[in-house]
Amino acid sequence: MATTLFPMSILFFFLLSLLNLPLQTLTASTDQTIKTFIFRVDEHSKPSVFPSHYHWYSSAFADPVQILHVYDTVFHGFSATLTSTQAASILQNPSVLAAFEDRLRQLHTTRSPQFLGLRYQQGLWSESNYGSDVIIGILDTGIWPERRSFSDLNLGPVPARWKGVCETGVQFSSAHCNRKLIGARFFSKGHEAAGRFGGPGGIGGINETVEFRSPRDADGHGTHTASTAAGRHTFKASMAGYAYGIAKGVAPKARLAAYKVCWKNSGCYDSDILAAFDRAVSDGVDVISISIGGGDGVSSPYYLDPIAIGAYGAVSKGVFMSSSAGNDGPNGMSVTNLAPWLTTVGAGTIDRSFPASVILGDGRKLSGVSLYSGKPLNGTMFPLVYPGKSEVLAASLCMENSLDPNLVKGKIVGSSPRVAKGLVVKKAGGVGMILANGVSNGEGLVGDAHLLPACAVGANEGDTVKSYISSSSFPTATITFGGTVIGVKPAPVVASFSGRGPNGLTPEILKPDLIAPGVNILAAWTEAVGPTGLDSDSRKTEFNILSGTSMACPHVSGAAALLKSAHPNWSPAAIRSAMMTTASIVDNRLQLMTDESTGKPATPYDFGSGHLNLDRAMDPGLVYDISNNDYVSFLCSIGYGPNTIQVITRTPVNCPVKKPLPENLNYPSIMALFPSTSRGTTSKSFIRTVTNVGPMNSVYRAKLEAPPMGISVMVKPTKLVFSESVKKQSFVVTVTANTRNLVLGESGIVYGSLSWSDGKHVVRSPIVVSQLESL
């Protein structure tokens, strides 16, 4: 009836997007389907008769045409297209240490430098010369080299140690590299093999109608992350007028190398990712940024995870590794990229927003966000419909072809990606859209460059809209847009989508490590697609505003470049420690950070050690360093044998007779796990060693904030004295809990902290207490 009277409407619906990726490992099979397998080979076993490892592999294991990549820097071995029977046969060779199927992964999709505490001509930006001569490798979707963010104006010569190249391909020549973008490569062999033989999920191959067989970015994600990490100062930057101002990366003078491993609409394959790690490290990068992850809520063991393996090889050679925590929050145990040699970055908001409002027919005004930049509704009230009333899930989620044009045409519609829902509404004739969160995402909002007037609202406002529609005989609404607002409080807030702890592989290691800006981030964009990334979006924009832990990760990559430039001798672990121990846990109201999904105080399962604070990270006072041998001891402690560890470390190892404890890895955070089966008072001790990187003669004293509810914490000694000859000091933290009356918070933990201070520096480590259920 309403459709006859009102030929125009606003659509309202619920956002329920989940990323589900298949976990695949090698199993014996009679299946003769050809797949890509990755083999880890003991490089020391090569017979001397073969001039190279490639000759050995192509003679003893697989035909040359089957071999896709040969790995020789962060990993030793090869990938090849084989049947499961052939792969199982190769695995019988004593020189082959491990084999696993190629696996499909996905991307974890301007005021932020100031929000991190960076200021012109002072502090870390000036002391590191804006990151000049540090090289950041970006493993992503490639790069759009013509953007102003990648100008080499006034940059010095390319560092002499650089060994990389500018690979040529479709619409990409060596001339596209310069003194800023010093290298670019693309990796497609695993991807193309999946297309020929049918890879995981049936995805693979390069669609050359939308892609470039070259380092050129057809997706936008890689250009965005590269410019977030190290974009040059760019004036008059905005996305259709939103976030107008000067855009710049965290390390504006750092050099960039783009490694294209992900392809538009079809993800990224492990075999290609591992090849990019191998090449990036041999090329000479100092930092690797990888905003990629995968899994279906189950993380692969480290020895079956090429990102973990490639990252270990990089870190062991002094390369800092920044990775995204994943976008499957706010669910517990949703954090990805868990290896302790990776720096795992969650996402927080910044103090900038793009407000929009839904005005209901009864006068109520509901707050939301939007980046819509087209013709406004000018206050006109339109009929309001909710397709979910039909109780058809596809309609309530505005899936393709799910909406009845007779119901939707000319209306505002309320509850696939968020912008794709708008396209569905627009195709069906709707004039606007209200996008409401499901209950799990709570009030967490991100802006989108919608194709029609649209506003995202939280779960509570969504319930209000639904209630209004069901109780009104003639529901109407309009949407207004408020542009850009800065100085928003509170900020930072932990983004509802940000991957959460606990660590599903090694719960003794707290993950994520920290959070960084990851909501509504302005950075450079490709010319190949519009700001929504939809094929039907013909708009062009130099910059785009995106959200995700993908955006948080390159903030830490840029930060690492600044720290590496200011402190060239610091190890990757020392750089991470500097960020973690100086991170902030309060917002701009000086109150404990909150969780966007609940509005309640956040915990270390949400933010790790806290929010990146670069002003303080430059001069942390003390650092928790970790050597390659420490990581080997950690792998021994979690039950890996020498052969399994060699898959990761490349070199044979021997585990000590007395098994180490994983919680004694010299990590900047402390995770105290008590068995749920124990009764009575139980204690756990943690050994840590700090290295003085501040004034030579320093005295640090301990300050403890014990977790509440019957838990006591002791530290011995309580004073650390450093001198010219004493640069390292060790201490023991003992956590005691009465498990009979241990009361944990809603997230399953309680927490406090240990801070070492010399009067100037404060070196803070969270102490998190939880119970571990026996399997």
PDB file of N, CA, C and O in Angstrom, residues 383-417:
ATOM      1  N   PRO A 383       9.453   8.467   2.838  1.00  0.00           N
ATOM      2  CA  PRO A 383       8.976   7.259   3.506  1.00  0.00           C
ATOM      3  C   PRO A 383      10.151   6.352   3.892  1.00  0.00           C
ATOM      4  O   PRO A 383      11.159   6.290   3.183  1.00  0.00           O
ATOM      5  N   LEU A 384      10.017   5.659   4.996  1.00  0.00           N
ATOM      6  CA  LEU A 384      11.088   4.839   5.558  1.00  0.00           C
ATOM      7  C   LEU A 384      10.628   3.389   5.607  1.00  0.00           C
ATOM      8  O   LEU A 384       9.559   3.095   6.154  1.00  0.00           O
ATOM      9  N   VAL A 385      11.404   2.483   5.018  1.00  0.00           N
ATOM     10  CA  VAL A 385      11.024   1.067   5.018  1.00  0.00           C
ATOM     11  C   VAL A 385      12.180   0.220   5.548  1.00  0.00           C
ATOM     12  O   VAL A 385      13.342   0.615   5.461  1.00  0.00           O
ATOM     13  N   TYR A 386      11.843  -0.938   6.098  1.00  0.00           N
ATOM     14  CA  TYR A 386      12.832  -1.902   6.611  1.00  0.00           C
ATOM     15  C   TYR A 386      12.592  -3.236   5.932  1.00  0.00           C
ATOM     16  O   TYR A 386      11.632  -3.928   6.242  1.00  0.00           O
ATOM     17  N   PRO A 387      13.472  -3.628   4.984  1.00  0.00           N
ATOM     18  CA  PRO A 387      13.252  -4.883   4.272  1.00  0.00           C
ATOM     19  C   PRO A 387      13.261  -6.094   5.190  1.00  0.00           C
ATOM     20  O   PRO A 387      12.705  -7.130   4.864  1.00  0.00           O
ATOM     21  N   GLY A 388      13.919  -5.967   6.352  1.00  0.00           N
ATOM     22  CA  GLY A 388      14.003  -7.086   7.282  1.00  0.00           C
ATOM     23  C   GLY A 388      12.655  -7.512   7.831  1.00  0.00           C
ATOM     24  O   GLY A 388      12.516  -8.604   8.392  1.00  0.00           O
ATOM     25  N   LYS A 389      11.619  -6.684   7.672  1.00  0.00           N
ATOM     26  CA  LYS A 389      10.279  -7.071   8.128  1.00  0.00           C
ATOM     27  C   LYS A 389       9.786  -8.299   7.384  1.00  0.00           C
ATOM     28  O   LYS A 389       8.925  -9.037   7.866  1.00  0.00           O
ATOM     29  N   SER A 390      10.358  -8.547   6.192  1.00  0.00           N
ATOM     30  CA  SER A 390       9.948  -9.725   5.421  1.00  0.00           C
ATOM     31  C   SER A 390      10.503 -11.010   6.021  1.00  0.00           C
ATOM     32  O   SER A 390      10.129 -12.099   5.605  1.00  0.00           O
ATOM     33  N   GLU A 391      11.437 -10.860   7.011  1.00  0.00           N
ATOM     34  CA  GLU A 391      12.108 -11.985   7.664  1.00  0.00           C
ATOM     35  C   GLU A 391      12.941 -12.809   6.685  1.00  0.00           C
ATOM     36  O   GLU A 391      13.252 -13.966   6.936  1.00  0.00           O
ATOM     37  N   VAL A 392      13.296 -12.209   5.561  1.00  0.00           N
ATOM     38  CA  VAL A 392      14.225 -12.837   4.630  1.00  0.00           C
ATOM     39  C   VAL A 392      15.604 -12.237   4.905  1.00  0.00           C
ATOM     40  O   VAL A 392      15.791 -11.028   4.775  1.00  0.00           O
ATOM     41  N   LEU A 393      16.567 -13.085   5.316  1.00  0.00           N
ATOM     42  CA  LEU A 393      17.871 -12.582   5.736  1.00  0.00           C
ATOM     43  C   LEU A 393      18.538 -11.765   4.644  1.00  0.00           C
ATOM     44  O   LEU A 393      19.061 -10.687   4.895  1.00  0.00           O
ATOM     45  N   ALA A 394      18.512 -12.257   3.400  1.00  0.00           N
ATOM     46  CA  ALA A 394      19.172 -11.545   2.306  1.00  0.00           C
ATOM     47  C   ALA A 394      18.626 -10.133   2.142  1.00  0.00           C
ATOM     48  O   ALA A 394      19.361  -9.191   1.854  1.00  0.00           O
ATOM     49  N   ALA A 395      17.303  -9.979   2.351  1.00  0.00           N
ATOM     50  CA  ALA A 395      16.701  -8.649   2.225  1.00  0.00           C
ATOM     51  C   ALA A 395      17.124  -7.760   3.379  1.00  0.00           C
ATOM     52  O   ALA A 395      17.442  -6.587   3.203  1.00  0.00           O
ATOM     53  N   SER A 396      17.167  -8.320   4.597  1.00  0.00           N
ATOM     54  CA  SER A 396      17.536  -7.492   5.749  1.00  0.00           C
ATOM     55  C   SER A 396      18.984  -7.034   5.648  1.00  0.00           C
ATOM     56  O   SER A 396      19.363  -6.006   6.204  1.00  0.00           O
ATOM     57  N   LEU A 397      19.807  -7.814   4.916  1.00  0.00           N
ATOM     58  CA  LEU A 397      21.208  -7.437   4.732  1.00  0.00           C
ATOM     59  C   LEU A 397      21.443  -6.706   3.409  1.00  0.00           C
ATOM     60  O   LEU A 397      22.569  -6.374   3.084  1.00  0.00           O
ATOM     61  N   CYS A 398      20.374  -6.453   2.655  1.00  0.00           N
ATOM     62  CA  CYS A 398      20.481  -5.773   1.359  1.00  0.00           C
ATOM     63  C   CYS A 398      21.480  -6.466   0.438  1.00  0.00           C
ATOM     64  O   CYS A 398      22.365  -5.828  -0.141  1.00  0.00           O
ATOM     65  N   MET A 399      21.343  -7.793   0.302  1.00  0.00           N
ATOM     66  CA  MET A 399      22.198  -8.530  -0.607  1.00  0.00           C
ATOM     67  C   MET A 399      21.743  -8.274  -2.044  1.00  0.00           C
ATOM     68  O   MET A 399      20.627  -7.824  -2.299  1.00  0.00           O
ATOM     69  N   GLU A 400      22.625  -8.596  -2.999  1.00  0.00           N
ATOM     70  CA  GLU A 400      22.338  -8.374  -4.416  1.00  0.00           C
ATOM     71  C   GLU A 400      21.011  -9.022  -4.816  1.00  0.00           C
ATOM     72  O   GLU A 400      20.735 -10.167  -4.490  1.00  0.00           O
ATOM     73  N   ASN A 401      20.174  -8.267  -5.519  1.00  0.00           N
ATOM     74  CA  ASN A 401      18.881  -8.738  -6.050  1.00  0.00           C
ATOM     75  C   ASN A 401      17.893  -9.178  -4.973  1.00  0.00           C
ATOM     76  O   ASN A 401      16.949  -9.903  -5.256  1.00  0.00           O
ATOM     77  N   SER A 402      18.106  -8.733  -3.716  1.00  0.00           N
ATOM     78  CA  SER A 402      17.220  -9.201  -2.636  1.00  0.00           C
ATOM     79  C   SER A 402      16.058  -8.247  -2.368  1.00  0.00           C
ATOM     80  O   SER A 402      15.127  -8.602  -1.651  1.00  0.00           O
ATOM     81  N   LEU A 403      16.118  -7.029  -2.915  1.00  0.00           N
ATOM     82  CA  LEU A 403      15.112  -6.021  -2.568  1.00  0.00           C
ATOM     83  C   LEU A 403      14.019  -5.933  -3.626  1.00  0.00           C
ATOM     84  O   LEU A 403      14.284  -5.985  -4.825  1.00  0.00           O
ATOM     85  N   ASP A 404      12.802  -5.784  -3.155  1.00  0.00           N
ATOM     86  CA  ASP A 404      11.654  -5.615  -4.042  1.00  0.00           C
ATOM     87  C   ASP A 404      11.563  -4.151  -4.453  1.00  0.00           C
ATOM     88  O   ASP A 404      11.295  -3.279  -3.617  1.00  0.00           O
ATOM     89  N   PRO A 405      11.791  -3.847  -5.739  1.00  0.00           N
ATOM     90  CA  PRO A 405      11.741  -2.439  -6.164  1.00  0.00           C
ATOM     91  C   PRO A 405      10.409  -1.775  -5.844  1.00  0.00           C
ATOM     92  O   PRO A 405      10.362  -0.570  -5.581  1.00  0.00           O
ATOM     93  N   ASN A 406       9.342  -2.532  -5.843  1.00  0.00           N
ATOM     94  CA  ASN A 406       8.036  -1.946  -5.521  1.00  0.00           C
ATOM     95  C   ASN A 406       7.978  -1.465  -4.080  1.00  0.00           C
ATOM     96  O   ASN A 406       7.285  -0.512  -3.754  1.00  0.00           O
ATOM     97  N   LEU A 407       8.732  -2.152  -3.206  1.00  0.00           N
ATOM     98  CA  LEU A 407       8.771  -1.758  -1.795  1.00  0.00           C
ATOM     99  C   LEU A 407       9.726  -0.590  -1.579  1.00  0.00           C
ATOM    100  O   LEU A 407       9.482   0.297  -0.763  1.00  0.00           O
ATOM    101  N   VAL A 408      10.804  -0.566  -2.354  1.00  0.00           N
ATOM    102  CA  VAL A 408      11.940   0.306  -2.050  1.00  0.00           C
ATOM    103  C   VAL A 408      11.924   1.617  -2.831  1.00  0.00           C
ATOM    104  O   VAL A 408      12.401   2.638  -2.363  1.00  0.00           O
ATOM    105  N   LYS A 409      11.383   1.610  -4.035  1.00  0.00           N
ATOM    106  CA  LYS A 409      11.559   2.737  -4.943  1.00  0.00           C
ATOM    107  C   LYS A 409      11.124   4.051  -4.301  1.00  0.00           C
ATOM    108  O   LYS A 409      10.039   4.176  -3.752  1.00  0.00           O
ATOM    109  N   GLY A 410      12.080   5.022  -4.354  1.00  0.00           N
ATOM    110  CA  GLY A 410      11.768   6.347  -3.858  1.00  0.00           C
ATOM    111  C   GLY A 410      11.714   6.457  -2.352  1.00  0.00           C
ATOM    112  O   GLY A 410      11.219   7.448  -1.820  1.00  0.00           O
ATOM    113  N   LYS A 411      12.200   5.461  -1.632  1.00  0.00           N
ATOM    114  CA  LYS A 411      12.143   5.493  -0.162  1.00  0.00           C
ATOM    115  C   LYS A 411      13.544   5.487   0.425  1.00  0.00           C
ATOM    116  O   LYS A 411      14.535   5.218  -0.254  1.00  0.00           O
ATOM    117  N   ILE A 412      13.621   5.784   1.720  1.00  0.00           N
ATOM    118  CA  ILE A 412      14.857   5.585   2.469  1.00  0.00           C
ATOM    119  C   ILE A 412      14.788   4.184   3.067  1.00  0.00           C
ATOM    120  O   ILE A 412      13.809   3.835   3.719  1.00  0.00           O
ATOM    121  N   VAL A 413      15.811   3.381   2.786  1.00  0.00           N
ATOM    122  CA  VAL A 413      15.787   1.975   3.189  1.00  0.00           C
ATOM    123  C   VAL A 413      16.772   1.761   4.327  1.00  0.00           C
ATOM    124  O   VAL A 413      17.882   2.260   4.299  1.00  0.00           O
ATOM    125  N   GLY A 414      16.403   0.996   5.352  1.00  0.00           N
ATOM    126  CA  GLY A 414      17.296   0.742   6.465  1.00  0.00           C
ATOM    127  C   GLY A 414      17.484  -0.740   6.754  1.00  0.00           C
ATOM    128  O   GLY A 414      16.470  -1.404   6.881  1.00  0.00           O
ATOM    129  N   SER A 415      19.024  -1.565   7.087  1.00  0.00           N
ATOM    130  CA  SER A 415      19.288  -2.882   7.257  1.00  0.00           C
ATOM    131  C   SER A 415      18.070  -3.408   6.615  1.00  0.00           C
ATOM    132  O   SER A 415      17.997  -3.830   5.752  1.00  0.00           O
ATOM    133  N   SER A 416      28.417  -9.087   1.457  1.00  0.00           N
ATOM    134  CA  SER A 416      28.515  -7.833   0.759  1.00  0.00           C
ATOM    135  C   SER A 416      29.136  -6.710   1.588  1.00  0.00           C
ATOM    136  O   SER A 416      28.700  -6.453   2.706  1.00  0.00           O
ATOM    137  N   PRO A 417      29.786  -5.901   1.344  1.00  0.00           N
ATOM    138  CA  PRO A 417      30.378  -4.718   1.954  1.00  0.00           C
ATOM    139  C   PRO A 417      29.350  -3.604   2.096  1.00  0.00           C
ATOM    140  O   PRO A 417      28.365  -3.561   1.369  1.00  0.00           O
TER     141      PRO A 417
END
